[in-house]
Amino acid sequence: MLERIPVLIVGAGLSGLSTAVFLGLHGTPSLVVERHASTSTHPKARGQQQHTMEALRLAGLEAAFTEASPKDQGFLLRIAHSANGPVFREILHDTFVWSGDRWPS
C-alpha cells in the first residue's frame, strides 16, 4: 500500500531535521531521507547561532540538544585576509561559555 507524504526532505543534517520538526509542529507530515547510514565521525558544526537555539527552544528541544552537545571544547577565532591567509590574529579560549547556564535568548 502506498502512502502519500506531502513533504520530502532530502538530508538529515540540522536544516533537514529542523524542517521536519517544525513541519510536524504545524501538523504537516514529512519524510526525511539521508544517503548516509550513520552519523559522520568528523564534526561539521562547532557551535550554533543564537537564533538556532531560540528555534530549538520553541520546539521543546533545547534541553536535549544542550545535553547532547560536547562540553568544554573551547574555540579558536582566526582573523585572516582570506581562507588561505595571511592570518592577522588568533584568539584562543580554553573554555567558551555563555554567561549563565543557558544559551542567550
CSV table of N, CA and C in Angstrom, one decimal, residues 3-93:
chain,number,residue,atom,x,y,z
A,3,GLU,N,1.6,5.2,0.6
A,3,GLU,CA,1.2,6.2,1.5
A,3,GLU,C,1.7,7.6,0.9
A,4,ARG,N,0.9,8.6,0.9
A,4,ARG,CA,1.3,9.9,0.4
A,4,ARG,C,1.8,10.7,1.5
A,5,ILE,N,3.0,11.2,1.3
A,5,ILE,CA,3.6,12.2,2.3
A,5,ILE,C,3.7,13.5,1.6
A,6,PRO,N,3.2,14.6,2.1
A,6,PRO,CA,3.2,15.8,1.4
A,6,PRO,C,4.6,16.5,1.2
A,7,VAL,N,5.5,16.2,2.1
A,7,VAL,CA,6.8,16.9,2.0
A,7,VAL,C,7.9,15.8,2.1
A,8,LEU,N,8.8,15.8,1.1
A,8,LEU,CA,10.0,15.0,1.2
A,8,LEU,C,11.2,15.9,1.5
A,9,ILE,N,12.0,15.6,2.5
A,9,ILE,CA,13.1,16.4,2.9
A,9,ILE,C,14.4,15.5,2.7
A,10,VAL,N,15.2,16.1,1.8
A,10,VAL,CA,16.5,15.3,1.5
A,10,VAL,C,17.6,15.9,2.3
A,11,GLY,N,18.1,15.0,3.2
A,11,GLY,CA,19.3,15.4,4.0
A,11,GLY,C,18.8,15.4,5.5
A,12,ALA,N,19.6,14.7,6.3
A,12,ALA,CA,19.2,14.7,7.8
A,12,ALA,C,20.2,15.5,8.6
A,13,GLY,N,20.7,16.6,8.0
A,13,GLY,CA,21.5,17.5,8.8
A,13,GLY,C,20.6,18.4,9.6
A,14,LEU,N,21.2,19.4,10.2
A,14,LEU,CA,20.5,20.3,11.1
A,14,LEU,C,19.3,20.9,10.4
A,15,SER,N,19.5,21.4,9.1
A,15,SER,CA,18.4,22.0,8.4
A,15,SER,C,17.3,21.1,8.1
A,16,GLY,N,17.6,19.9,7.6
A,16,GLY,CA,16.6,18.9,7.2
A,16,GLY,C,15.8,18.4,8.4
A,17,LEU,N,16.5,18.1,9.5
A,17,LEU,CA,15.8,17.6,10.7
A,17,LEU,C,15.0,18.8,11.3
A,18,SER,N,15.5,20.0,11.3
A,18,SER,CA,14.7,21.1,11.9
A,18,SER,C,13.5,21.3,11.0
A,19,THR,N,13.6,21.2,9.7
A,19,THR,CA,12.4,21.4,8.9
A,19,THR,C,11.4,20.4,9.2
A,20,ALA,N,11.8,19.1,9.4
A,20,ALA,CA,10.8,18.1,9.8
A,20,ALA,C,10.2,18.4,11.1
A,21,VAL,N,10.9,18.8,12.1
A,21,VAL,CA,10.4,19.1,13.4
A,21,VAL,C,9.3,20.2,13.3
A,22,PHE,N,9.7,21.3,12.6
A,22,PHE,CA,8.7,22.5,12.5
A,22,PHE,C,7.5,22.2,11.7
A,23,LEU,N,7.7,21.4,10.6
A,23,LEU,CA,6.5,21.0,9.9
A,23,LEU,C,5.6,20.1,10.8
A,24,GLY,N,6.2,19.2,11.5
A,24,GLY,CA,5.4,18.4,12.4
A,24,GLY,C,4.7,19.2,13.5
A,25,LEU,N,5.3,20.2,14.0
A,25,LEU,CA,4.6,21.1,15.0
A,25,LEU,C,3.4,21.8,14.4
A,26,HIS,N,3.4,21.9,13.1
A,26,HIS,CA,2.3,22.6,12.4
A,26,HIS,C,1.3,21.5,11.8
A,27,GLY,N,1.6,20.2,12.1
A,27,GLY,CA,0.7,19.2,11.6
A,27,GLY,C,0.9,18.7,10.2
A,28,THR,N,2.0,19.0,9.6
A,28,THR,CA,2.3,18.6,8.3
A,28,THR,C,3.3,17.4,8.3
A,29,PRO,N,2.9,16.2,7.9
A,29,PRO,CA,3.7,15.1,7.8
A,29,PRO,C,4.9,15.3,6.8
A,30,SER,N,6.0,14.7,7.1
A,30,SER,CA,7.1,14.8,6.2
A,30,SER,C,7.9,13.5,6.3
A,31,LEU,N,8.8,13.3,5.3
A,31,LEU,CA,9.7,12.1,5.3
A,31,LEU,C,11.1,12.6,5.0
A,32,VAL,N,12.0,12.3,5.9
A,32,VAL,CA,13.4,12.7,5.8
A,32,VAL,C,14.2,11.5,5.2
A,33,VAL,N,14.9,11.7,4.1
A,33,VAL,CA,15.8,10.7,3.6
A,33,VAL,C,17.2,11.2,3.7
A,34,GLU,N,18.1,10.3,3.9
A,34,GLU,CA,19.6,10.6,4.1
A,34,GLU,C,20.4,9.5,3.4
A,35,ARG,N,21.4,9.9,2.6
A,35,ARG,CA,22.2,8.9,1.9
A,35,ARG,C,23.1,8.1,2.8
A,36,HIS,N,23.5,8.7,3.9
A,36,HIS,CA,24.5,8.0,4.8
A,36,HIS,C,23.7,7.2,5.8
A,37,ALA,N,24.3,6.0,6.1
A,37,ALA,CA,23.6,5.1,7.0
A,37,ALA,C,23.8,5.5,8.5
A,38,SER,N,24.8,6.3,8.8
A,38,SER,CA,25.1,6.7,10.2
A,38,SER,C,25.5,8.1,10.2
A,39,THR,N,25.8,8.6,11.4
A,39,THR,CA,26.4,9.9,11.6
A,39,THR,C,27.8,9.9,11.2
A,40,SER,N,28.3,11.1,10.9
A,40,SER,CA,29.7,11.3,10.5
A,40,SER,C,30.6,11.2,11.7
A,41,THR,N,31.8,10.7,11.5
A,41,THR,CA,32.8,10.6,12.5
A,41,THR,C,33.6,11.9,12.6
A,42,HIS,N,33.3,12.8,11.7
A,42,HIS,CA,34.0,14.1,11.6
A,42,HIS,C,33.0,15.2,12.0
A,43,PRO,N,33.4,16.0,13.0
A,43,PRO,CA,32.4,17.1,13.4
A,43,PRO,C,32.3,18.1,12.2
A,44,LYS,N,31.1,18.6,12.0
A,44,LYS,CA,30.9,19.6,11.0
A,44,LYS,C,30.5,20.9,11.6
A,45,ALA,N,29.7,20.9,12.6
A,45,ALA,CA,29.3,22.2,13.2
A,45,ALA,C,30.0,22.3,14.6
A,46,ARG,N,30.6,23.4,14.8
A,46,ARG,CA,31.3,23.6,16.1
A,46,ARG,C,30.5,24.4,17.1
A,47,GLY,N,29.4,24.9,16.7
A,47,GLY,CA,28.5,25.7,17.5
A,47,GLY,C,27.3,26.1,16.8
A,48,GLN,N,26.4,26.7,17.5
A,48,GLN,CA,25.1,27.1,17.0
A,48,GLN,C,24.9,28.6,17.2
A,49,GLN,N,24.2,29.2,16.3
A,49,GLN,CA,23.8,30.6,16.5
A,49,GLN,C,22.7,30.8,17.4
A,50,GLN,N,22.6,32.0,17.9
A,50,GLN,CA,21.5,32.3,18.9
A,50,GLN,C,20.1,32.0,18.3
A,51,HIS,N,19.9,32.3,17.1
A,51,HIS,CA,18.5,32.0,16.5
A,51,HIS,C,18.2,30.5,16.4
A,52,THR,N,19.3,29.7,16.2
A,52,THR,CA,19.1,28.3,16.1
A,52,THR,C,18.6,27.8,17.5
A,53,MET,N,19.3,28.2,18.5
A,53,MET,CA,18.9,27.8,19.9
A,53,MET,C,17.5,28.3,20.2
A,54,GLU,N,17.1,29.5,19.8
A,54,GLU,CA,15.8,30.0,20.0
A,54,GLU,C,14.7,29.1,19.3
A,55,ALA,N,15.0,28.7,18.1
A,55,ALA,CA,14.1,27.8,17.4
A,55,ALA,C,14.0,26.4,18.1
A,56,LEU,N,15.1,25.9,18.5
A,56,LEU,CA,15.1,24.6,19.2
A,56,LEU,C,14.3,24.7,20.6
A,57,ARG,N,14.5,25.9,21.2
A,57,ARG,CA,13.7,26.1,22.4
A,57,ARG,C,12.2,26.1,22.2
A,58,LEU,N,11.8,26.8,21.1
A,58,LEU,CA,10.4,26.8,20.7
A,58,LEU,C,9.8,25.4,20.4
A,59,ALA,N,10.7,24.6,19.9
A,59,ALA,CA,10.3,23.2,19.5
A,59,ALA,C,10.4,22.3,20.7
A,60,GLY,N,10.8,22.8,21.9
A,60,GLY,CA,11.0,22.0,23.1
A,60,GLY,C,12.2,21.1,23.0
A,61,LEU,N,13.2,21.4,22.2
A,61,LEU,CA,14.4,20.5,22.1
A,61,LEU,C,15.6,21.1,22.7
A,62,GLU,N,15.6,22.3,23.3
A,62,GLU,CA,16.8,22.9,23.8
A,62,GLU,C,17.5,22.1,24.8
A,63,ALA,N,16.8,21.5,25.8
A,63,ALA,CA,17.5,20.7,26.8
A,63,ALA,C,18.1,19.5,26.2
A,64,ALA,N,17.5,18.8,25.3
A,64,ALA,CA,18.1,17.6,24.7
A,64,ALA,C,19.3,17.9,23.9
A,65,PHE,N,19.2,19.0,23.1
A,65,PHE,CA,20.3,19.5,22.3
A,65,PHE,C,21.5,19.9,23.1
A,66,THR,N,21.3,20.6,24.2
A,66,THR,CA,22.3,21.1,25.1
A,66,THR,C,23.0,19.9,25.8
A,67,GLU,N,22.2,18.9,26.2
A,67,GLU,CA,22.7,17.7,26.9
A,67,GLU,C,23.6,16.9,25.9
A,68,ALA,N,23.2,16.8,24.7
A,68,ALA,CA,24.0,16.0,23.7
A,68,ALA,C,25.2,16.7,23.2
A,69,SER,N,25.3,18.0,23.4
A,69,SER,CA,26.4,18.8,22.9
A,69,SER,C,27.7,18.5,23.7
A,70,PRO,N,28.8,18.5,23.0
A,70,PRO,CA,30.1,18.4,23.7
A,70,PRO,C,30.4,19.5,24.6
A,71,LYS,N,31.0,19.2,25.7
A,71,LYS,CA,31.2,20.3,26.8
A,71,LYS,C,32.7,20.7,26.7
A,72,ASP,N,32.9,21.9,27.1
A,72,ASP,CA,34.3,22.5,27.3
A,72,ASP,C,35.2,22.2,26.1
A,73,GLN,N,34.7,22.5,24.9
A,73,GLN,CA,35.5,22.4,23.7
A,73,GLN,C,36.4,23.6,23.5
A,74,GLY,N,36.1,24.7,24.0
A,74,GLY,CA,36.8,25.9,23.7
A,74,GLY,C,36.6,26.3,22.3
A,75,PHE,N,37.3,27.4,21.9
A,75,PHE,CA,37.2,27.8,20.5
A,75,PHE,C,38.4,28.6,20.1
A,76,LEU,N,38.6,28.6,18.8
A,76,LEU,CA,39.7,29.4,18.2
A,76,LEU,C,39.1,30.3,17.2
A,77,LEU,N,39.3,31.6,17.4
A,77,LEU,CA,38.8,32.6,16.4
A,77,LEU,C,40.0,33.1,15.6
A,78,ARG,N,40.0,32.9,14.3
A,78,ARG,CA,41.1,33.3,13.4
A,78,ARG,C,40.6,34.4,12.5
A,79,ILE,N,41.4,35.5,12.6
A,79,ILE,CA,41.1,36.7,11.7
A,79,ILE,C,42.1,36.7,10.6
A,80,ALA,N,41.6,36.6,9.4
A,80,ALA,CA,42.5,36.4,8.2
A,80,ALA,C,42.0,37.2,7.0
A,81,HIS,N,42.9,37.5,6.1
A,81,HIS,CA,42.5,38.2,4.9
A,81,HIS,C,41.6,37.3,4.0
A,82,SER,N,41.9,36.0,4.0
A,82,SER,CA,41.1,35.0,3.2
A,82,SER,C,41.2,33.7,3.9
A,83,ALA,N,40.6,32.7,3.3
A,83,ALA,CA,40.6,31.3,3.9
A,83,ALA,C,42.0,30.7,3.8
A,84,ASN,N,42.8,31.2,2.9
A,84,ASN,CA,44.2,30.6,2.8
A,84,ASN,C,45.3,31.6,3.2
A,85,GLY,N,44.9,32.6,4.0
A,85,GLY,CA,45.8,33.5,4.6
A,85,GLY,C,45.9,34.9,4.0
A,86,PRO,N,46.7,35.8,4.5
A,86,PRO,CA,47.5,35.6,5.7
A,86,PRO,C,46.6,35.8,7.0
A,87,VAL,N,47.1,35.2,8.1
A,87,VAL,CA,46.3,35.3,9.3
A,87,VAL,C,46.8,36.5,10.1
A,88,PHE,N,45.9,37.4,10.5
A,88,PHE,CA,46.3,38.6,11.2
A,88,PHE,C,46.3,38.4,12.7
A,89,ARG,N,45.4,37.6,13.2
A,89,ARG,CA,45.3,37.4,14.6
A,89,ARG,C,44.6,36.1,14.9
A,90,GLU,N,45.0,35.4,16.0
A,90,GLU,CA,44.2,34.3,16.5
A,90,GLU,C,43.9,34.5,18.0
A,91,ILE,N,42.7,34.2,18.3
A,91,ILE,CA,42.2,34.3,19.7
A,91,ILE,C,41.8,32.9,20.2
A,92,LEU,N,42.4,32.4,21.1
A,92,LEU,CA,42.1,31.0,21.6
A,92,LEU,C,41.6,31.1,23.0
A,93,HIS,N,40.4,30.5,23.2
A,93,HIS,CA,39.8,30.4,24.6
A,93,HIS,C,39.8,28.9,25.0
